[in-house]
Every structure is written in structure tokens, then in C-alpha cells.
Tab-separated table of C-alpha atoms in Angstrom:
chain	number	residue	atom	x	y	z
A	1	MET	CA	122.507	107.259	80.957
A	2	LEU	CA	119.629	104.969	81.885
A	3	ARG	CA	116.887	106.399	84.126
A	4	VAL	CA	114.657	103.896	85.913
A	5	ALA	CA	111.595	104.417	88.098
A	6	VAL	CA	110.958	101.814	90.777
A	7	VAL	CA	107.404	101.995	92.110
A	8	GLY	CA	107.401	100.867	95.733
A	9	SER	CA	110.046	101.337	98.433
A	10	GLY	CA	109.613	98.110	100.372
A	11	PRO	CA	112.195	95.311	100.293
A	12	SER	CA	111.359	94.373	96.690
A	13	GLY	CA	111.747	97.955	95.465
A	14	CYS	CA	114.922	98.560	97.441
A	15	TYR	CA	116.513	95.304	96.292
A	16	THR	CA	115.624	96.228	92.707
A	17	ALA	CA	117.319	99.617	93.103
A	18	GLN	CA	120.312	97.957	94.741
A	19	SER	CA	120.778	95.465	91.914
A	20	LEU	CA	120.457	98.223	89.323
A	21	VAL	CA	123.209	100.407	90.777
A	22	GLN	CA	125.429	97.414	91.488
A	23	LEU	CA	125.161	95.973	87.989
A	24	ASP	CA	125.206	99.234	85.996
A	25	SER	CA	127.646	101.966	86.972
A	26	GLU	CA	125.716	104.734	85.222
A	27	VAL	CA	122.043	103.976	85.888
A	28	HIS	CA	120.056	106.473	87.983
A	29	VAL	CA	117.068	105.201	89.957
A	30	ASP	CA	114.095	107.060	91.387
A	31	VAL	CA	112.226	105.006	94.004
A	32	LEU	CA	108.648	106.277	94.117
A	33	ASP	CA	106.195	105.482	96.872
A	34	ARG	CA	102.596	106.497	97.527
A	35	LEU	CA	103.474	107.001	101.200
A	36	PRO	CA	105.822	109.708	102.482
A	37	CYS	CA	107.774	107.012	104.355
A	38	PRO	CA	109.996	104.308	102.843
A	39	TYR	CA	110.453	100.595	103.646
A	40	GLY	CA	106.948	99.287	102.881
A	41	LEU	CA	105.956	96.270	104.967
A	42	VAL	CA	109.171	96.453	106.984
A	43	ARG	CA	107.767	99.655	108.489
A	44	TYR	CA	104.058	98.872	108.265
A	45	GLY	CA	103.830	95.082	108.389
A	46	VAL	CA	106.526	93.735	110.713
A	47	ALA	CA	105.245	93.473	114.284
A	48	PRO	CA	106.548	96.258	116.564
A	49	ASP	CA	108.127	93.776	118.958
A	50	HIS	CA	110.199	92.174	116.191
A	51	GLU	CA	113.100	94.575	116.545
A	52	LYS	CA	115.622	92.326	114.796
A	53	ILE	CA	113.521	92.142	111.616
A	54	LYS	CA	112.701	95.850	111.788
A	55	SER	CA	116.450	96.541	111.930
A	56	LEU	CA	116.473	95.538	108.260
A	57	GLN	CA	115.478	99.156	107.684
A	58	GLY	CA	119.158	99.976	108.132
A	59	ASN	CA	120.063	97.867	105.086
A	60	LEU	CA	117.272	99.405	103.024
A	61	ARG	CA	118.381	102.876	104.140
A	62	THR	CA	121.830	102.228	102.689
A	63	VAL	CA	120.228	101.535	99.311
A	64	LEU	CA	118.058	104.659	99.368
A	65	GLU	CA	121.023	106.836	100.377
A	66	HIS	CA	123.114	105.681	97.409
A	67	GLU	CA	124.309	108.612	95.306
A	68	ARG	CA	122.460	107.334	92.229
A	69	VAL	CA	119.230	106.453	94.041
A	70	ARG	CA	116.588	109.034	94.911
A	71	PHE	CA	113.568	108.501	97.184
A	72	LEU	CA	110.400	110.293	96.094
A	73	GLY	CA	107.588	109.706	98.566
A	74	GLY	CA	103.987	110.850	98.478
A	75	VAL	CA	103.670	110.110	94.749
A	76	ARG	CA	100.477	108.292	93.817
A	77	ILE	CA	100.550	106.318	90.561
A	78	GLY	CA	97.150	105.751	88.998
A	79	PRO	CA	93.717	107.284	89.689
A	80	GLY	CA	94.011	110.535	91.616
A	81	GLY	CA	97.705	110.854	90.844
A	82	LEU	CA	100.233	110.473	88.049
A	83	SER	CA	98.982	108.170	85.324
A	84	GLY	CA	100.972	105.075	84.507
A	85	ALA	CA	101.254	106.248	80.899
A	86	ARG	CA	102.759	109.581	81.980
A	87	LEU	CA	105.180	107.832	84.335
A	88	ARG	CA	106.461	105.711	81.463
A	89	GLU	CA	107.074	108.907	79.456
A	90	LEU	CA	109.380	110.237	82.189
A	91	TYR	CA	111.711	107.229	82.459
A	92	HIS	CA	113.425	104.747	80.176
A	93	ALA	CA	112.008	101.911	82.277
A	94	VAL	CA	109.525	101.419	85.106
A	95	VAL	CA	109.684	98.522	87.571
A	96	TYR	CA	106.500	97.946	89.580
A	97	CYS	CA	107.185	96.561	93.062
A	98	VAL	CA	103.805	97.220	94.651
A	99	GLY	CA	103.171	93.999	96.553
A	100	ALA	CA	99.785	92.418	97.196
A	101	ALA	CA	97.583	95.231	98.393
A	102	THR	CA	94.455	93.497	99.648
A	103	ASP	CA	93.519	90.588	101.885
A	104	ARG	CA	91.429	87.543	101.120
A	105	HIS	CA	87.908	87.189	102.499
A	106	LEU	CA	86.318	84.117	104.037
A	107	GLY	CA	83.088	84.440	102.079
A	108	ILE	CA	80.894	83.259	104.945
A	109	PRO	CA	77.722	84.678	106.546
A	110	GLY	CA	78.330	87.330	109.207
A	111	GLU	CA	81.796	88.269	107.964
A	112	GLU	CA	80.833	91.953	107.826
A	113	LEU	CA	79.526	92.127	111.402
A	114	PRO	CA	81.091	94.808	113.617
A	115	GLY	CA	83.984	93.238	115.495
A	116	SER	CA	85.045	91.216	112.437
A	117	TRP	CA	88.188	92.535	110.791
A	118	SER	CA	91.018	91.442	108.564
A	119	ALA	CA	94.357	90.910	110.256
A	120	THR	CA	95.691	93.467	107.769
A	121	GLU	CA	93.446	96.150	109.282
A	122	PHE	CA	94.611	95.258	112.781
A	123	VAL	CA	98.280	95.286	111.736
A	124	SER	CA	97.844	98.650	109.975
A	125	TRP	CA	96.332	100.112	113.147
A	126	TYR	CA	99.085	99.054	115.529
A	127	SER	CA	101.746	99.857	112.910
A	128	ALA	CA	100.465	103.447	112.406
A	129	HIS	CA	99.732	103.097	108.698
A	130	PRO	CA	98.361	106.498	107.647
A	131	ASP	CA	95.495	104.899	105.694
A	132	SER	CA	94.217	103.151	108.817
A	133	GLY	CA	91.092	104.872	110.058
A	134	ALA	CA	89.988	101.877	112.107
A	135	GLU	CA	89.922	101.791	115.884
A	136	GLY	CA	88.089	100.073	118.708
A	137	PHE	CA	89.383	96.594	117.847
A	138	VAL	CA	89.640	95.372	121.435
A	139	ARG	CA	86.981	97.583	123.004
A	140	GLY	CA	84.539	95.405	124.946
A	141	ALA	CA	86.199	92.162	123.805
A	142	ARG	CA	86.951	89.314	126.195
A	143	SER	CA	87.603	86.521	123.693
A	144	ALA	CA	89.249	86.757	120.266
A	145	VAL	CA	89.419	84.307	117.389
A	146	VAL	CA	92.220	84.533	114.829
A	147	ILE	CA	91.353	82.569	111.693
A	148	GLY	CA	94.550	81.313	110.071
A	149	VAL	CA	97.776	79.617	111.146
A	150	GLY	CA	100.487	81.586	109.358
A	151	ASN	CA	103.036	84.056	110.691
A	152	VAL	CA	100.652	87.011	110.475
A	153	ALA	CA	98.117	85.083	112.535
A	154	VAL	CA	100.812	84.386	115.128
A	155	ASP	CA	101.798	88.071	115.116
A	156	VAL	CA	98.301	89.371	115.822
A	157	ALA	CA	97.672	86.719	118.483
A	158	ARG	CA	100.924	87.706	120.175
A	159	MET	CA	100.108	91.415	120.047
A	160	LEU	CA	96.725	90.744	121.669
A	161	ALA	CA	98.493	88.928	124.512
A	162	ARG	CA	101.365	91.361	125.060
A	163	GLY	CA	101.255	93.558	128.156
A	164	PRO	CA	101.975	97.323	128.220
A	165	ALA	CA	105.429	96.808	129.710
A	166	GLU	CA	106.397	94.771	126.642
A	167	LEU	CA	104.784	97.114	124.106
A	168	SER	CA	105.883	100.473	125.491
A	169	PRO	CA	109.524	100.147	124.271
A	170	THR	CA	108.316	99.609	120.681
A	171	ASP	CA	107.491	102.286	118.089
A	172	MET	CA	103.761	101.495	118.294
A	173	PRO	CA	101.582	104.632	118.072
A	174	GLN	CA	100.385	105.900	121.432
A	175	ALA	CA	96.665	105.391	120.733
A	176	ALA	CA	97.179	101.712	119.885
A	177	LEU	CA	99.436	101.215	122.912
A	178	SER	CA	96.839	102.755	125.222
A	179	ALA	CA	94.038	100.644	123.746
A	180	LEU	CA	95.982	97.374	124.030
A	181	ALA	CA	97.105	98.278	127.562
A	182	ALA	CA	93.450	98.664	128.547
A	183	SER	CA	92.360	95.502	126.691
A	184	ARG	CA	90.298	92.923	128.588
A	185	VAL	CA	90.954	90.148	126.071
A	186	THR	CA	91.948	87.078	128.063
A	187	ASP	CA	91.257	84.217	125.634
A	188	ILE	CA	92.748	84.035	122.139
A	189	HIS	CA	91.965	81.142	119.811
A	190	MET	CA	93.992	80.634	116.637
A	191	ALA	CA	92.266	78.188	114.282
A	192	GLY	CA	93.237	76.465	111.043
A	193	ARG	CA	91.163	74.248	108.799
A	194	ARG	CA	93.960	71.740	108.258
A	195	GLY	CA	96.450	69.963	110.526
A	196	PRO	CA	99.589	71.100	112.353
A	197	SER	CA	101.963	69.671	109.745
A	198	GLN	CA	100.417	71.974	107.122
A	199	ALA	CA	100.437	75.179	109.166
A	200	ARG	CA	102.337	78.066	107.565
A	201	PHE	CA	103.956	79.628	110.628
A	202	THR	CA	107.699	79.357	111.224
A	203	THR	CA	109.102	77.653	114.294
A	204	LYS	CA	110.710	80.872	115.513
A	205	GLU	CA	107.357	82.669	115.491
A	206	LEU	CA	105.662	79.714	117.134
A	207	ARG	CA	108.176	79.515	119.968
A	208	GLU	CA	107.706	83.213	120.695
A	209	LEU	CA	104.145	82.490	121.785
A	210	GLY	CA	105.356	80.071	124.427
A	211	ALA	CA	107.957	82.532	125.711
A	212	MET	CA	105.513	85.321	126.575
A	213	PRO	CA	105.052	86.189	130.243
A	214	GLU	CA	101.642	85.835	131.891
A	215	THR	CA	100.292	83.763	128.986
A	216	ASP	CA	99.424	80.069	128.881
A	217	VAL	CA	99.706	78.464	125.440
A	218	SER	CA	98.104	75.125	124.660
A	219	ALA	CA	97.152	72.812	121.818
A	220	ASP	CA	94.495	70.092	121.834
A	221	PRO	CA	96.217	66.663	121.641
A	222	ALA	CA	93.091	65.045	120.161
A	223	GLU	CA	93.047	67.528	117.281
A	224	LEU	CA	96.775	67.205	116.679
A	225	ALA	CA	96.529	63.424	116.573
A	226	GLN	CA	94.155	63.574	113.597
A	227	ASP	CA	97.135	64.578	111.467
A	228	PRO	CA	99.029	61.418	110.403
A	229	ALA	CA	102.216	63.461	109.989
A	230	TYR	CA	101.923	64.646	113.575
A	231	LEU	CA	101.876	61.060	114.809
A	232	ASP	CA	104.889	60.209	112.626
A	233	PRO	CA	106.739	63.420	111.637
A	234	SER	CA	109.807	61.606	110.273
A	235	GLY	CA	108.783	62.267	106.676
A	236	LEU	CA	108.198	65.988	107.141
A	237	PRO	CA	110.643	68.694	106.045
A	238	ALA	CA	112.733	69.974	108.958
A	239	PRO	CA	110.739	73.212	109.537
A	240	GLN	CA	107.415	71.380	109.828
A	241	ARG	CA	109.004	68.707	111.985
A	242	ARG	CA	110.228	71.386	114.413
A	243	ASN	CA	106.747	72.917	114.505
A	244	VAL	CA	105.271	69.561	115.439
A	245	GLU	CA	107.748	69.170	118.296
A	246	VAL	CA	106.851	72.608	119.697
A	247	LEU	CA	103.150	71.788	119.541
A	248	ARG	CA	103.772	68.408	121.145
A	249	ASP	CA	105.451	70.166	124.086
A	250	TRP	CA	102.414	72.399	124.544
A	251	THR	CA	100.123	69.409	124.980
A	252	ARG	CA	102.242	68.401	127.985
A	253	THR	CA	102.715	71.843	129.540
A	254	PRO	CA	100.412	72.326	132.536
A	255	ALA	CA	98.388	75.526	132.759
A	256	THR	CA	99.768	78.069	135.239
A	257	GLY	CA	96.623	80.094	135.734
A	258	ALA	CA	98.134	83.008	133.798
A	259	PRO	CA	95.773	85.921	133.074
A	260	ARG	CA	95.861	85.307	129.310
A	261	ARG	CA	95.451	82.101	127.308
A	262	ILE	CA	96.275	81.283	123.682
A	263	ARG	CA	94.792	78.088	122.271
A	264	LEU	CA	95.927	76.676	118.934
A	265	ARG	CA	93.131	74.781	117.221
A	266	PHE	CA	93.264	72.604	114.099
A	267	PHE	CA	90.848	70.902	111.720
A	268	LEU	CA	88.284	73.688	112.152
A	269	ARG	CA	86.766	75.399	109.099
A	270	PRO	CA	84.822	78.644	109.713
A	271	VAL	CA	81.321	78.506	108.274
A	272	ALA	CA	79.616	81.532	109.871
A	273	LEU	CA	80.110	84.438	112.239
A	274	LEU	CA	77.240	84.537	114.699
A	275	PRO	CA	75.792	87.819	115.968
A	276	ASP	CA	75.316	88.864	119.562
A	277	GLY	CA	73.027	91.841	119.256
A	278	ASP	CA	74.429	94.123	116.580
A	279	ARG	CA	78.014	92.718	116.543
A	280	VAL	CA	79.872	89.453	116.336
A	281	GLY	CA	79.516	87.139	119.316
A	282	ALA	CA	80.922	83.798	118.149
A	283	VAL	CA	82.453	81.890	115.249
A	284	ARG	CA	80.818	78.675	114.087
A	285	PHE	CA	83.329	76.108	112.853
A	286	GLU	CA	82.780	72.809	111.101
A	287	ARG	CA	85.148	70.120	112.234
A	288	THR	CA	87.199	68.690	109.362
A	289	ARG	CA	89.339	65.619	108.858
A	290	PRO	CA	92.167	64.741	106.447
A	291	ASP	CA	90.961	63.536	103.052
A	292	GLY	CA	94.124	61.543	102.347
A	293	GLN	CA	95.134	63.848	99.475
A	294	GLY	CA	96.576	66.790	101.391
A	295	GLY	CA	93.241	68.494	101.926
A	296	VAL	CA	90.360	68.173	104.351
A	297	THR	CA	86.713	67.247	104.197
A	298	GLY	CA	83.849	68.353	106.420
A	299	THR	CA	82.468	66.048	109.111
A	300	GLY	CA	79.091	67.688	109.622
A	301	GLN	CA	79.992	68.360	113.263
A	302	TYR	CA	80.094	71.962	114.468
A	303	GLU	CA	81.583	73.972	117.309
A	304	ASP	CA	80.882	77.575	118.299
A	305	ILE	CA	83.716	79.589	119.867
A	306	GLU	CA	82.825	82.807	121.667
A	307	ALA	CA	84.467	85.891	120.173
A	308	GLN	CA	83.780	89.596	120.384
A	309	LEU	CA	86.799	90.118	118.111
A	310	VAL	CA	87.487	88.087	114.962
A	311	LEU	CA	90.605	88.603	112.855
A	312	ARG	CA	90.895	86.744	109.557
A	313	SER	CA	94.407	85.987	108.362
A	314	VAL	CA	93.942	83.824	105.300
A	315	GLY	CA	96.307	85.409	102.795
A	316	TYR	CA	96.875	88.408	100.536
A	317	ARG	CA	96.093	89.189	96.943
A	318	GLY	CA	97.409	91.603	94.330
A	319	VAL	CA	95.117	94.196	92.770
A	320	PRO	CA	95.066	95.506	89.183
A	321	LEU	CA	97.276	98.493	88.361
A	322	GLU	CA	96.031	101.180	86.029
A	323	GLY	CA	97.296	100.577	82.517
A	324	LEU	CA	98.912	97.196	83.224
A	325	PRO	CA	97.668	93.718	82.282
A	326	PHE	CA	96.484	91.608	85.196
A	327	ASP	CA	95.875	87.907	85.762
A	328	THR	CA	92.853	87.743	88.038
A	329	ALA	CA	93.373	84.053	88.792
A	330	SER	CA	96.840	84.542	90.294
A	331	GLY	CA	96.533	88.197	91.329
A	332	THR	CA	99.737	89.024	89.450
A	333	VAL	CA	100.926	90.877	86.359
A	334	PRO	CA	101.803	88.496	83.494
A	335	HIS	CA	105.550	88.554	82.884
A	336	LEU	CA	108.534	86.781	81.390
A	337	ALA	CA	111.474	86.859	83.825
A	338	GLY	CA	110.120	90.163	85.114
A	339	ARG	CA	109.294	91.676	81.702
A	340	VAL	CA	105.618	92.694	81.553
A	341	LEU	CA	103.670	90.759	78.925
A	342	ARG	CA	100.800	92.402	77.060
A	343	GLU	CA	98.704	89.744	75.338
A	344	GLY	CA	101.708	87.443	75.492
A	345	VAL	CA	104.143	89.974	74.001
A	346	VAL	CA	106.936	91.686	75.961
A	347	ALA	CA	106.198	95.364	76.641
A	348	PRO	CA	109.551	97.195	76.318
A	349	GLY	CA	110.457	99.257	79.359
A	350	GLU	CA	107.879	97.731	81.739
A	351	TYR	CA	108.865	95.319	84.510
A	352	VAL	CA	107.632	93.786	87.761
A	353	ALA	CA	109.261	92.396	90.891
A	354	GLY	CA	108.059	91.136	94.257
A	355	TRP	CA	104.577	89.913	95.101
A	356	ILE	CA	102.915	91.567	92.100
A	357	LYS	CA	105.274	89.418	90.010
A	358	ARG	CA	105.195	86.071	91.811
A	359	GLY	CA	102.254	86.264	94.232
A	360	PRO	CA	102.332	86.639	98.051
A	361	THR	CA	104.897	83.950	98.778
A	362	GLY	CA	108.251	83.741	100.511
A	363	VAL	CA	109.934	85.811	103.205
A	364	ILE	CA	111.609	89.216	102.973
A	365	GLY	CA	114.836	87.688	101.656
A	366	THR	CA	112.974	85.986	98.800
A	367	ASN	CA	112.636	89.411	97.200
A	368	ARG	CA	116.381	89.689	96.588
A	369	PRO	CA	116.784	86.990	93.874
A	370	CYS	CA	113.361	87.921	92.484
A	371	ALA	CA	114.504	91.529	92.048
A	372	LYS	CA	117.838	90.496	90.548
A	373	GLU	CA	116.127	88.375	87.890
A	374	THR	CA	114.023	91.366	86.847
A	375	VAL	CA	117.019	93.708	86.821
A	376	LEU	CA	119.020	91.341	84.629
A	377	SER	CA	116.120	91.335	82.158
A	378	LEU	CA	115.972	95.136	82.234
A	379	LEU	CA	119.699	95.535	81.652
A	380	GLU	CA	119.565	93.073	78.764
A	381	ASP	CA	117.021	95.435	77.196
A	382	ALA	CA	118.983	98.584	78.033
A	383	ASP	CA	120.447	99.179	74.564
A	384	VAL	CA	116.918	99.425	73.159
A	385	ILE	CA	115.014	101.235	75.903
A	386	VAL	CA	117.695	103.885	76.474
A	387	ARG	CA	116.954	105.293	73.002
A	388	LYS	CA	113.612	106.654	74.199
A	389	GLU	CA	113.498	110.434	74.586
A	390	ILE	CA	112.742	111.423	78.193
A	391	PRO	CA	113.028	114.671	80.210
A	392	ALA	CA	116.472	115.555	81.504
A	393	ASP	CA	115.188	115.386	85.078
A	394	PRO	CA	111.941	113.538	85.834
A	395	LEU	CA	111.650	115.304	89.205
A	396	ALA	CA	111.393	118.693	87.519
A	397	ALA	CA	108.716	117.292	85.223
A	398	LEU	CA	106.787	115.964	88.217
A	399	ARG	CA	106.891	119.328	89.932
A	400	ALA	CA	105.755	121.061	86.741
A	401	GLU	CA	102.635	118.880	86.914
A	402	GLY	CA	101.896	119.948	90.487
A	403	ILE	CA	103.403	116.903	92.228
A	404	ASP	CA	105.690	117.785	95.132
A	405	PRO	CA	107.373	114.568	96.304
A	406	VAL	CA	108.707	114.005	99.804
A	407	GLU	CA	112.438	113.649	99.245
A	408	TRP	CA	114.935	111.944	101.535
A	409	SER	CA	115.374	115.090	103.618
A	410	GLY	CA	111.618	115.074	104.219
A	411	TRP	CA	111.780	111.488	105.434
A	412	GLN	CA	114.626	112.429	107.770
A	413	ALA	CA	112.434	115.228	109.139
A	414	ILE	CA	109.707	112.643	109.841
A	415	GLU	CA	112.241	110.511	111.708
A	416	ARG	CA	113.235	113.483	113.857
A	417	ALA	CA	109.601	114.282	114.598
A	418	GLU	CA	108.965	110.675	115.669
A	419	SER	CA	111.973	110.800	117.985
A	420	ARG	CA	110.689	114.032	119.551
A	421	LEU	CA	107.220	112.531	119.973
A	422	GLY	CA	108.643	109.462	121.698
A	423	ALA	CA	110.751	111.600	124.041
A	424	SER	CA	107.706	113.669	124.996
A	425	LEU	CA	105.876	110.453	125.946
A	426	GLY	CA	108.788	108.968	127.873
A	427	ARG	CA	109.257	106.306	125.205
A	428	GLY	CA	111.687	105.664	122.344
A	429	VAL	CA	110.749	106.462	118.766
A	430	VAL	CA	106.942	106.607	118.362
A	431	LYS	CA	105.397	106.554	114.897
A	432	LEU	CA	103.290	109.428	113.611
A	433	PRO	CA	99.915	107.833	112.858
A	434	ASP	CA	98.256	109.898	110.122
A	435	TRP	CA	98.802	111.689	106.837
A	436	GLU	CA	98.557	115.183	108.298
A	437	SER	CA	101.220	114.703	110.950
A	438	LEU	CA	103.546	112.899	108.524
A	439	LEU	CA	103.295	115.558	105.827
A	440	THR	CA	103.539	118.383	108.356
A	441	ALA	CA	106.770	116.868	109.637
A	442	ALA	CA	108.089	116.186	106.127
A	443	ARG	CA	107.467	119.771	104.987
A	444	GLY	CA	109.315	121.107	108.007
A	445	THR	CA	106.348	122.940	109.511
A	446	ALA	CA	106.090	120.862	112.685
A	447	SER	CA	106.494	122.781	115.928
């Protein structure tokens, strides 16, 4: 019988476990996660108002409730927890599905000023990630600048513009809901350094901005017209062509005088965050223009946009894992069809899937074929790796070393506690926002 550890319980980890049990009728899979809650970015990255995407948790739940799959939460792999070497001793194979754990920086003066944050920090706060100790994002802010034109940028802009009536039905933690309900942010600028035809958002996300109540959305026709593909979108792929049409409509939509305004800006490259006293007060942008080769070049002309809140959303990056090789250029683990490579040689029993394998690209569904490729590699190696001597039950070995994982019953206890919390607040399910409350609920000691 083959025993496999999957590190990470987000979509990549769950799809890996699913492929394993579907393709091998005897394999047993333990899905380990540092957090006591499963589902990864589906729980802690998808915007609270995206209920259809969040419903994917139901599909992932089916995987984790399979009779040959076991969820073990609250298990840290690496410094401060179980070493990677020890983990590999407990299982025939280990598949790392840990995503891209950090965000990219702008590398410009003033980036560390108070009021300047990564979009990841903002998302973690309103998603109740237990590692999020940040607060006060919108306190005292009237104008916000979101740097980036991808789906995450659209998400955070939308959350800044949502009213309490729209946010209250979500599972957003109460502290974040109260802060956003009291927010005085009225102007939100979303800026990209290139043109509209190169923006990374999807049309569905883009259209959501225009459908929000009490919010005017606009784009500058002069900026849009700098993009040759905007003027003639016939050569663009269908998704980009649809984006251009949505933006074109917003140049013709008259302002209604709504209390909140979202402005999409293009051909603006951030060069500095400017202080106002001891915190950020504005973003200085250099205007850019197409260079004819798919990039942009600076014009030497500058524009300052007022902002007491700046959120950068310029991509994610993988981080090194203890005991595994790492390609710093790509932010991934070197691999061959999912098999970890050590100095160019396959390391038996070690595998990767998801963003740590291919980089932060694709949508949630992209993880399914990625995971299957890795699983097929693992099962091709099964005759060799299954010969390794391992403990009869890795869970018993973990407990003998002082590690007490949160099992599926513990996660179900967290779900019940979040339902009770929501009911007490007159809302639906409301997420528990910190480690203490999550572990208290999981251990069954909540009142």
C-alpha cells in the first residue's frame, strides 16, 4: 500500500489527492496544511462576495472526505515544525503543493510608508487569515490607489467600494466589515503601466465593477487610445477584445454623481510614494507609451495622484522550502513532469504541483491538469518508492513527536463555531479571525 503526503490543502493539493485515489485503488493520502482550515486560497484568497467561486469548497470537501484521504491541519513543515527530511521518512512520497507564498514589491522610494500595503495583506485581513495582524487599512483614507490591473487588483478595488449592505451577507470577519462600513474612501484609482489590451483582469471581473450600486466607473479615453490594439481590437484574442469593449463603454457612460468613484488608468508607471507627514499622501507616476515591442518606455512626464491608502498588486512569488532545491529566477522548485530535480537528477519520492511547480499562473482550474501530470509521474515511480520502509501509521508517528494535527472533525467543529458566531451577529457564517479562536474551536473547548 502506497502512502503519500500532500503538503497544502488548496485546490492544487486537493486535486492531487483526488487524482491519486482515482488512479490508484489502494493509495492512502494524508493532506497536511500549516493552517487548521482546508481549501487554501479558496478560503483565504477568493473575495467574500464571490459566492459562486467560494462554492468550489464543496468540491474540495468531497475530496477531503474520501475514505482514503485524511486531512491533517495545523502541521508546520520546516523551521519551527516537522522537518522536510523527517516528513519524507514517514511517507513513501511527498507532493509539495504550497503555492506562491509572497508578493512582489515595487522597489520604489516610499514603498514602506505607513498606508502602503500589498494587496495580499489587504486580502488576508478581509478574508480572516489567522496570520494577518494588520488593521487600519482604510482609517483616515479618502483616496486609494491600487497599483496593478489583474483580477486581484479588481477584487480589492471592488471591496473598497462595496457598501455594508452588500458585505454583511458574506463570511467576512466582523472587524473588517465594521471598518469597511465606516470607510470614508470615495475615490479609487486602479493603475497599470501598460495599455488596456495587456491588462490581466478577466471580463467577468471587469464587468462586476460597472454593476456595483452607488459607484461610478470610468476610464480615460485619451489613455486608452494610446494602445494601438484598443483602436483596432480585431487582432486581439477574444478575452482581451471583450475587455476593450467594456472599457470603451465606460468612456461613454456619464457620471451619476454616485458617492464612490473608480477610475481605471493606463500607461502609468509608479516611481515613488510621496509622504504627507509620517504616512503616504500620494503616488507619483511616470507616464509611459508603447515601445512597439509589447512593452512601454518612459516619457519623462509625471503625475501625482492623491492617496492615503496604496495597495500594490503586481504579482506573487514562490519562496524556498527547507530541504528542497529552488530556482530563484522563476520562484519555483526545479522538476521534470512534477518530479523534483536535485542538481538535474530526479529525487525519488519527491514531487511538486501547483504554483510552486509552474509559477503563479492560471486560474483555479489550471491546477487540475497540473496535479494530474504530477500524479502520473508519481504512480510511474510507485514500484520503486513503495519499497521504502515507513511507519505503519504516520499520524501515530507525528503524535509521538508532539504534533497534534487538527483532523477533519476539528475542521467541522470550526465550521460549527463560525455558524454560531454568524448567528449571534445576525449574519450568516462569519469566519473566526485568529489562531486562538480557530484552535479553541477545533479542540472542542469553545463555549
